Amino acid sequence: MPSTVNSYFQNLRKECKNDSALLLCRTTTPRIGDILQKLAPFLKMYGEYVKNFDNAMELVKTWTERSPQFKFIIQDIQKEKVCGNLTLQHHMLEPVQRIPRYEMLLKDYLRKLPQDSLDWKDAEKSLEIISTAASHSNSAIRKMENLKKLLEIYEMLGEEEDIVNPSNELIKEGQILKLAARNTSAQERYLFLFNNMLLYCVPKFSLVGSKFSVRTRVGIDGMKIIETHNEEYPHTFQVSGKERTLELQASSEQDKEEWIKALQNTIEAFQQRNETFRNAIAKEYEDMPVEVSNAELGKRAPRWIRDNEVTMCMKCKEPFNALTRRRHHCRACGHVVCWKCSDYKAHLEYDGNKLNKVCKDCYHVITGCTDSEEKKKKGILEIESAEVSGNSVICSFLQYMEKSKPWQKAWCVIPKQEALVLYMYGAPQDVKALATIPLLGYTVDDTPRSADLPHSFKLTQSKSVHSFAADNEELKQKWLKVIHLAVKGETPECQNELQVNLEEQPESSKTSEC
């Protein structure tokens, strides 16, 4: 501890000596320019102190938290009258502010000093030397104030976001409203704009602890700002980043203009700092289109089309309804599509290469797969019910039970292309099977299980037991006819006849048949 303290505060004694010498000279002679010029080379020590100031402040903070004895001593000293009720940190800041004060003193001194004074040239030379030192000191003060603000924000965010970095600079902060894509409701949010990122936060309503939770961190690199117009929600603008696209509403037109200006200035400054990529970035982001281009699919977060802006699927053009064709958003292009057109998943770069729901067109662009290749890659359970039901040997609802589990209703299908496999779905339009049973080798038992289920039958193989029950005896016999062939590795010779016979069943059973 002593060696650490000495390394950070070793110049304080010399600095005090310089101040004492300056004070003594001022009392014995009316000239100060020549004195300051002589002491100017020693002002470098202030530079060393300023350079170590952040480390010194952190050292005091660390030992105050780590050592109760150190904390007690500091608090005891701060109570003394000579400290003027000021903290140790305040006194530590005094040497940092000393150089700017010398600069102000000399400027005022030269304004009031006659140009024919013997001290004029020395004072002017001293001001030149001290101004150079003051620029470094002012820069350090700004950095210190910035770090102090970063620490405050760090605490507001629950000490979870790694933002306390000298390279980070707070540009603007404030409340904002975010328009939801689904119902256009406005939700209260809070933004922290830094020189290299935008933190999109949700307020926390708690008396203690963190005040905000970070929902998204959007990088300034590649960010675009668009002024939007919404009749129901005025003062709106769009922030489009690689990680996410946000549609925001300011409290007033002036607030909106201030945010847009701050964001655009931050983007311009960021591009200037990255001189190597400046030309490429300027060309790429000139006249930004609303939709994400094919080249950017998966690399940039899209703007989601609102649900109320469309009445039909933007891919297959089928109208939406509340039951069988609901709205879904493609995470790659932001279009509103139906379940069938969004039954694809792809790794999206802007979301950390996580699997996301995408539409058919975006899937083909991102993965390069064709329809035929996609079908080959689908697992056996991922074949859609409608796909196999429309081309099946037999299909209908059956009651199903596995071992001692409860009975459940299942849509059962034996496809023509796979006449030895029984597919079971939860409903006729399901896109994925609940289970499949390869029928070859199974033993068929058509004895009813109980009086409650007179039209039941059972399939067994080793320890596997599958029980089924039809709605009537006729339907049961048709299933048994197909299954008896399948368990022996045979397929119906007259599949069309079987299908016709199935369709000719009584009206009471048609609702559960294909």
CSV table of C-alpha atoms in Angstrom, one decimal, residues 126-459:
chain,number,residue,atom,x,y,z
A,126,SER,CA,4.9,32.4,-19.6
A,127,LEU,CA,1.4,32.5,-21.0
A,128,GLU,CA,2.5,30.6,-24.1
A,129,ILE,CA,4.2,27.9,-22.0
A,130,ILE,CA,1.3,27.6,-19.5
A,131,SER,CA,-1.4,27.6,-22.3
A,132,THR,CA,0.3,24.5,-23.8
A,133,ALA,CA,0.2,22.8,-20.4
A,134,ALA,CA,-3.4,24.0,-19.8
A,135,SER,CA,-4.6,22.4,-23.0
A,136,HIS,CA,-3.4,19.0,-21.7
A,137,SER,CA,-4.9,19.7,-18.3
A,138,ASN,CA,-8.3,20.7,-19.7
A,139,SER,CA,-8.3,17.6,-21.8
A,140,ALA,CA,-7.7,15.5,-18.7
A,141,ILE,CA,-10.5,17.4,-16.9
A,142,ARG,CA,-12.9,16.6,-19.7
A,143,LYS,CA,-11.9,13.0,-19.7
A,144,MET,CA,-12.4,12.8,-16.0
A,145,GLU,CA,-15.8,14.4,-16.1
A,146,ASN,CA,-16.7,12.0,-18.9
A,147,LEU,CA,-15.6,9.0,-16.9
A,148,LYS,CA,-17.6,10.3,-13.9
A,149,LYS,CA,-20.7,10.4,-16.1
A,150,LEU,CA,-20.0,6.9,-17.5
A,151,LEU,CA,-19.8,5.6,-13.9
A,152,GLU,CA,-23.2,7.1,-13.1
A,153,ILE,CA,-24.7,5.5,-16.2
A,154,TYR,CA,-23.0,2.2,-15.4
A,155,GLU,CA,-24.7,2.3,-12.0
A,156,MET,CA,-28.1,3.2,-13.6
A,157,LEU,CA,-27.8,0.2,-15.8
A,158,GLY,CA,-27.3,-2.2,-12.8
A,159,GLU,CA,-23.5,-2.4,-13.4
A,160,GLU,CA,-24.1,-5.0,-16.2
A,161,GLU,CA,-23.0,-3.0,-19.3
A,162,ASP,CA,-19.3,-2.6,-19.9
A,163,ILE,CA,-19.4,1.1,-20.9
A,164,VAL,CA,-16.7,2.6,-18.5
A,165,ASN,CA,-14.0,3.0,-21.0
A,166,PRO,CA,-12.0,6.2,-21.8
A,167,SER,CA,-12.8,5.8,-25.5
A,168,ASN,CA,-16.5,6.0,-24.8
A,169,GLU,CA,-18.1,9.5,-24.8
A,170,LEU,CA,-21.7,10.3,-23.9
A,171,ILE,CA,-23.3,12.4,-26.6
A,172,LYS,CA,-27.0,12.6,-25.6
A,173,GLU,CA,-29.5,10.9,-23.4
A,174,GLY,CA,-33.2,11.2,-22.8
A,175,GLN,CA,-36.7,9.7,-22.8
A,176,ILE,CA,-38.3,8.5,-26.1
A,177,LEU,CA,-41.3,6.5,-27.2
A,178,LYS,CA,-41.0,3.4,-29.3
A,179,LEU,CA,-43.7,2.4,-31.7
A,180,ALA,CA,-44.6,-1.3,-31.6
A,181,ALA,CA,-44.7,-3.1,-35.0
A,182,ARG,CA,-47.8,-5.2,-34.2
A,183,ASN,CA,-50.3,-2.7,-32.7
A,184,THR,CA,-48.7,0.7,-33.2
A,185,SER,CA,-48.8,1.4,-29.4
A,186,ALA,CA,-46.2,3.8,-28.0
A,187,GLN,CA,-44.0,2.4,-25.3
A,188,GLU,CA,-41.8,4.5,-23.0
A,189,ARG,CA,-38.1,3.9,-23.5
A,190,TYR,CA,-34.8,5.7,-22.7
A,191,LEU,CA,-31.8,6.2,-25.0
A,192,PHE,CA,-28.1,6.7,-24.2
A,193,LEU,CA,-26.2,7.9,-27.3
A,194,PHE,CA,-22.4,7.4,-27.2
A,195,ASN,CA,-19.8,8.1,-29.8
A,196,ASN,CA,-19.8,4.5,-30.9
A,197,MET,CA,-23.2,3.0,-29.9
A,198,LEU,CA,-26.8,3.6,-28.9
A,199,LEU,CA,-28.2,1.9,-25.8
A,200,TYR,CA,-31.9,1.3,-26.2
A,201,CYS,CA,-33.2,0.9,-22.6
A,202,VAL,CA,-36.4,0.0,-20.7
A,203,PRO,CA,-37.2,2.0,-17.5
A,204,LYS,CA,-37.3,0.0,-14.3
A,205,PHE,CA,-39.8,1.2,-11.7
A,206,SER,CA,-37.8,0.5,-8.5
A,207,LEU,CA,-36.8,2.8,-5.6
A,208,VAL,CA,-33.3,1.3,-5.3
A,209,GLY,CA,-30.8,-0.3,-7.6
A,210,SER,CA,-30.7,0.1,-11.4
A,211,LYS,CA,-33.0,2.5,-13.1
A,212,PHE,CA,-32.8,1.0,-16.6
A,213,SER,CA,-32.5,-2.4,-18.4
A,214,VAL,CA,-30.6,-2.5,-21.7
A,215,ARG,CA,-32.9,-4.0,-24.3
A,216,THR,CA,-30.5,-3.6,-27.3
A,217,ARG,CA,-27.1,-2.2,-28.1
A,218,VAL,CA,-27.0,-0.7,-31.6
A,219,GLY,CA,-23.6,0.1,-33.0
A,220,ILE,CA,-23.0,3.5,-34.8
A,221,ASP,CA,-21.1,1.6,-37.5
A,222,GLY,CA,-23.5,1.3,-40.4
A,223,MET,CA,-26.4,3.1,-38.6
A,224,LYS,CA,-28.9,5.1,-40.7
A,225,ILE,CA,-31.4,7.7,-39.7
A,226,ILE,CA,-34.7,8.2,-41.6
A,227,GLU,CA,-37.3,10.9,-40.8
A,228,THR,CA,-40.7,9.2,-41.0
A,229,HIS,CA,-44.3,10.6,-41.2
A,230,ASN,CA,-47.2,9.0,-39.3
A,231,GLU,CA,-50.5,10.7,-39.1
A,232,GLU,CA,-51.5,9.1,-35.8
A,233,TYR,CA,-48.1,9.4,-34.2
A,234,PRO,CA,-46.3,12.7,-35.0
A,235,HIS,CA,-42.5,13.5,-34.5
A,236,THR,CA,-41.4,10.0,-35.5
A,237,PHE,CA,-38.0,8.9,-37.0
A,238,GLN,CA,-36.3,5.6,-37.7
A,239,VAL,CA,-33.0,4.3,-36.4
A,240,SER,CA,-31.7,1.4,-38.5
A,241,GLY,CA,-28.7,-0.4,-37.3
A,242,LYS,CA,-27.1,-3.8,-38.0
A,243,GLU,CA,-28.4,-5.2,-34.8
A,244,ARG,CA,-32.0,-3.8,-34.8
A,245,THR,CA,-34.3,-1.2,-36.5
A,246,LEU,CA,-36.3,1.1,-34.2
A,247,GLU,CA,-39.1,3.4,-35.0
A,248,LEU,CA,-39.2,6.1,-32.3
A,249,GLN,CA,-41.4,9.0,-31.4
A,250,ALA,CA,-40.0,12.2,-29.8
A,251,SER,CA,-42.0,14.4,-27.4
A,252,SER,CA,-42.0,17.4,-29.8
A,253,GLU,CA,-40.7,18.4,-33.3
A,254,GLN,CA,-37.8,20.2,-31.6
A,255,ASP,CA,-36.9,17.1,-29.6
A,256,LYS,CA,-37.1,15.0,-32.8
A,257,GLU,CA,-34.8,17.4,-34.7
A,258,GLU,CA,-32.3,17.4,-31.8
A,259,TRP,CA,-32.2,13.6,-31.8
A,260,ILE,CA,-31.8,13.4,-35.5
A,261,LYS,CA,-29.0,16.0,-35.5
A,262,ALA,CA,-27.2,14.3,-32.6
A,263,LEU,CA,-27.4,10.9,-34.3
A,264,GLN,CA,-26.3,12.1,-37.7
A,265,ASN,CA,-23.4,14.1,-36.2
A,266,THR,CA,-22.3,11.1,-34.3
A,267,ILE,CA,-22.5,8.9,-37.4
A,268,GLU,CA,-20.4,11.5,-39.4
A,269,ALA,CA,-17.8,11.8,-36.6
A,270,PHE,CA,-17.6,8.0,-36.4
A,271,GLN,CA,-17.0,7.8,-40.2
A,272,GLN,CA,-14.3,10.4,-40.0
A,273,ARG,CA,-12.5,8.5,-37.3
A,274,ASN,CA,-12.6,5.4,-39.6
A,275,GLU,CA,-10.9,7.2,-42.5
A,276,THR,CA,-9.9,3.9,-44.2
A,277,PHE,CA,-13.5,2.9,-44.7
A,278,ARG,CA,-15.0,6.4,-45.2
A,279,ASN,CA,-15.5,6.2,-49.0
A,280,ALA,CA,-16.9,2.7,-49.0
A,281,ILE,CA,-19.4,3.6,-46.2
A,282,ALA,CA,-20.5,6.8,-47.8
A,283,LYS,CA,-21.2,5.0,-51.1
A,284,GLU,CA,-23.0,2.1,-49.4
A,285,TYR,CA,-25.3,4.1,-47.3
A,286,GLU,CA,-26.2,6.9,-49.7
A,287,ASP,CA,-30.0,7.2,-50.3
A,288,MET,CA,-30.8,4.2,-48.0
A,289,PRO,CA,-33.7,2.1,-49.3
A,290,VAL,CA,-36.5,1.2,-46.8
A,291,GLU,CA,-36.2,-2.5,-47.5
A,292,VAL,CA,-33.0,-4.6,-46.9
A,293,SER,CA,-31.3,-5.5,-50.1
A,294,ASN,CA,-30.5,-9.1,-51.0
A,295,ALA,CA,-26.8,-8.4,-50.3
A,296,GLU,CA,-27.6,-7.3,-46.7
A,297,LEU,CA,-30.2,-10.1,-45.9
A,298,GLY,CA,-29.3,-11.5,-42.5
A,299,LYS,CA,-26.5,-8.9,-42.0
A,300,ARG,CA,-28.8,-6.0,-41.2
A,301,ALA,CA,-31.9,-5.9,-39.0
A,302,PRO,CA,-34.9,-5.1,-41.2
A,303,ARG,CA,-37.7,-2.7,-40.6
A,304,TRP,CA,-40.8,-4.7,-39.7
A,305,ILE,CA,-43.9,-4.0,-41.8
A,306,ARG,CA,-46.8,-3.3,-39.3
A,307,ASP,CA,-49.5,-5.9,-39.1
A,308,ASN,CA,-52.2,-3.3,-39.9
A,309,GLU,CA,-50.4,-2.3,-43.1
A,310,VAL,CA,-51.2,-5.5,-44.9
A,311,THR,CA,-54.3,-7.7,-45.3
A,312,MET,CA,-52.7,-10.6,-47.2
A,313,CYS,CA,-49.4,-12.6,-47.1
A,314,MET,CA,-46.7,-10.6,-48.8
A,315,LYS,CA,-45.3,-13.7,-50.5
A,316,CYS,CA,-48.3,-16.0,-51.5
A,317,LYS,CA,-50.9,-13.2,-51.5
A,318,GLU,CA,-53.4,-15.3,-49.5
A,319,PRO,CA,-55.6,-13.2,-47.2
A,320,PHE,CA,-55.0,-13.4,-43.5
A,321,ASN,CA,-57.6,-14.5,-40.9
A,322,ALA,CA,-57.6,-14.9,-37.2
A,323,LEU,CA,-57.7,-18.8,-37.2
A,324,THR,CA,-56.0,-20.6,-40.0
A,325,ARG,CA,-53.8,-17.9,-41.6
A,326,ARG,CA,-52.3,-15.7,-39.0
A,327,ARG,CA,-49.5,-13.0,-39.4
A,328,HIS,CA,-45.8,-13.8,-38.9
A,329,HIS,CA,-42.8,-11.6,-39.5
A,330,CYS,CA,-39.7,-12.7,-41.5
A,331,ARG,CA,-36.7,-11.8,-39.4
A,332,ALA,CA,-34.6,-11.2,-42.5
A,333,CYS,CA,-36.7,-8.9,-44.7
A,334,GLY,CA,-39.4,-7.7,-42.1
A,335,HIS,CA,-42.3,-8.7,-44.4
A,336,VAL,CA,-45.6,-10.0,-43.0
A,337,VAL,CA,-46.2,-13.5,-44.2
A,338,CYS,CA,-48.4,-16.5,-43.4
A,339,TRP,CA,-47.3,-19.6,-41.4
A,340,LYS,CA,-46.7,-21.6,-44.6
A,341,CYS,CA,-44.4,-18.9,-46.1
A,342,SER,CA,-42.5,-18.5,-42.9
A,343,ASP,CA,-41.8,-22.1,-42.2
A,344,TYR,CA,-38.1,-21.7,-42.6
A,345,LYS,CA,-35.1,-21.0,-40.4
A,346,ALA,CA,-31.7,-19.5,-41.2
A,347,HIS,CA,-28.7,-18.2,-39.2
A,348,LEU,CA,-28.8,-14.3,-39.2
A,349,GLU,CA,-25.5,-12.5,-38.8
A,350,TYR,CA,-27.0,-9.4,-37.2
A,351,ASP,CA,-28.4,-11.6,-34.4
A,352,GLY,CA,-25.2,-13.3,-33.5
A,353,ASN,CA,-25.7,-16.1,-36.1
A,354,LYS,CA,-28.7,-17.4,-34.2
A,355,LEU,CA,-31.5,-19.4,-36.0
A,356,ASN,CA,-34.4,-17.2,-36.8
A,357,LYS,CA,-37.8,-17.6,-38.6
A,358,VAL,CA,-37.5,-16.4,-42.2
A,359,CYS,CA,-39.7,-16.5,-45.3
A,360,LYS,CA,-39.1,-18.9,-48.2
A,361,ASP,CA,-37.5,-16.3,-50.5
A,362,CYS,CA,-35.0,-15.0,-47.8
A,363,TYR,CA,-34.2,-18.6,-46.9
A,364,HIS,CA,-33.2,-19.4,-50.4
A,365,VAL,CA,-31.1,-16.2,-50.7
A,366,ILE,CA,-29.3,-16.6,-47.4
A,367,THR,CA,-28.6,-20.4,-47.6
A,368,GLY,CA,-28.5,-20.8,-51.4
A,369,CYS,CA,-30.8,-23.9,-51.1
A,370,THR,CA,-33.4,-24.8,-53.6
A,371,ASP,CA,-36.9,-26.3,-52.9
A,372,SER,CA,-35.7,-29.8,-53.8
A,373,GLU,CA,-32.6,-29.5,-51.6
A,374,GLU,CA,-34.7,-28.3,-48.7
A,375,LYS,CA,-37.1,-31.3,-49.0
A,376,LYS,CA,-34.1,-33.6,-48.9
A,377,LYS,CA,-32.8,-31.9,-45.7
A,378,LYS,CA,-36.2,-32.1,-43.9
A,379,GLY,CA,-36.4,-34.8,-41.2
A,380,ILE,CA,-39.1,-37.5,-41.4
A,381,LEU,CA,-41.1,-35.7,-38.8
A,382,GLU,CA,-40.9,-32.3,-40.6
A,383,ILE,CA,-43.0,-33.4,-43.6
A,384,GLU,CA,-46.3,-31.4,-43.6
A,385,SER,CA,-49.5,-33.2,-42.9
A,386,ALA,CA,-51.2,-31.6,-45.9
A,387,GLU,CA,-48.4,-32.8,-48.1
A,388,VAL,CA,-48.8,-36.5,-47.2
A,389,SER,CA,-52.6,-36.4,-46.7
A,390,GLY,CA,-53.3,-35.3,-50.2
A,391,ASN,CA,-51.4,-38.3,-51.6
A,392,SER,CA,-52.1,-41.1,-49.1
A,393,VAL,CA,-53.2,-44.7,-49.0
A,394,ILE,CA,-55.4,-43.9,-46.1
A,395,CYS,CA,-55.9,-41.0,-43.6
A,396,SER,CA,-58.3,-40.2,-40.8
A,397,PHE,CA,-58.6,-39.3,-37.2
A,398,LEU,CA,-58.0,-42.2,-34.7
A,399,GLN,CA,-57.8,-42.3,-31.0
A,400,TYR,CA,-54.3,-43.3,-30.0
A,401,MET,CA,-52.6,-44.5,-26.8
A,402,GLU,CA,-49.0,-45.5,-26.2
A,403,LYS,CA,-48.5,-48.0,-23.4
A,404,SER,CA,-50.3,-46.6,-20.3
A,405,LYS,CA,-50.5,-43.0,-21.4
A,406,PRO,CA,-54.0,-41.3,-21.8
A,407,TRP,CA,-55.9,-41.6,-25.1
A,408,GLN,CA,-55.5,-38.7,-27.4
A,409,LYS,CA,-57.0,-37.8,-30.8
A,410,ALA,CA,-54.4,-37.9,-33.7
A,411,TRP,CA,-54.6,-37.4,-37.5
A,412,CYS,CA,-53.1,-40.6,-38.9
A,413,VAL,CA,-51.7,-40.9,-42.4
A,414,ILE,CA,-50.1,-43.7,-44.4
A,415,PRO,CA,-48.6,-42.0,-47.6
A,416,LYS,CA,-48.5,-43.7,-50.9
A,417,GLN,CA,-44.8,-42.9,-51.3
A,418,GLU,CA,-44.1,-44.6,-47.9
A,419,ALA,CA,-46.8,-47.2,-47.5
A,420,LEU,CA,-44.9,-49.0,-44.7
A,421,VAL,CA,-44.9,-45.9,-42.4
A,422,LEU,CA,-47.7,-44.5,-40.3
A,423,TYR,CA,-47.5,-40.7,-39.6
A,424,MET,CA,-49.4,-39.2,-36.7
A,425,TYR,CA,-50.2,-35.5,-36.5
A,426,GLY,CA,-52.1,-33.3,-34.0
A,427,ALA,CA,-54.2,-31.9,-36.8
A,428,PRO,CA,-54.6,-32.2,-40.6
A,429,GLN,CA,-52.8,-28.9,-41.2
A,430,ASP,CA,-49.8,-29.5,-38.9
A,431,VAL,CA,-46.4,-28.9,-40.4
A,432,LYS,CA,-44.6,-31.5,-38.3
A,433,ALA,CA,-45.6,-35.0,-37.3
A,434,LEU,CA,-45.9,-35.9,-33.6
A,435,ALA,CA,-44.5,-39.4,-34.2
A,436,THR,CA,-44.0,-42.0,-36.9
A,437,ILE,CA,-44.3,-45.8,-36.7
A,438,PRO,CA,-42.4,-48.0,-39.2
A,439,LEU,CA,-45.1,-50.8,-39.5
A,440,LEU,CA,-42.8,-53.6,-40.9
A,441,GLY,CA,-42.5,-56.4,-38.4
A,442,TYR,CA,-45.3,-55.3,-36.1
A,443,THR,CA,-48.0,-57.8,-34.8
A,444,VAL,CA,-51.6,-56.8,-35.3
A,445,ASP,CA,-54.2,-57.6,-32.6
A,446,ASP,CA,-57.7,-56.5,-33.6
A,447,THR,CA,-59.4,-57.6,-30.4
A,448,PRO,CA,-61.2,-54.7,-28.8
A,449,ARG,CA,-59.6,-53.4,-25.6
A,450,SER,CA,-62.9,-52.7,-23.8
A,451,ALA,CA,-66.6,-52.2,-24.2
A,452,ASP,CA,-65.9,-48.4,-24.2
A,453,LEU,CA,-63.7,-48.8,-27.3
A,454,PRO,CA,-65.3,-51.5,-29.5
A,455,HIS,CA,-63.5,-50.5,-32.6
A,456,SER,CA,-59.9,-50.6,-31.2
A,457,PHE,CA,-56.9,-52.6,-32.4
A,458,LYS,CA,-53.3,-52.9,-31.2
A,459,LEU,CA,-49.8,-53.0,-32.8
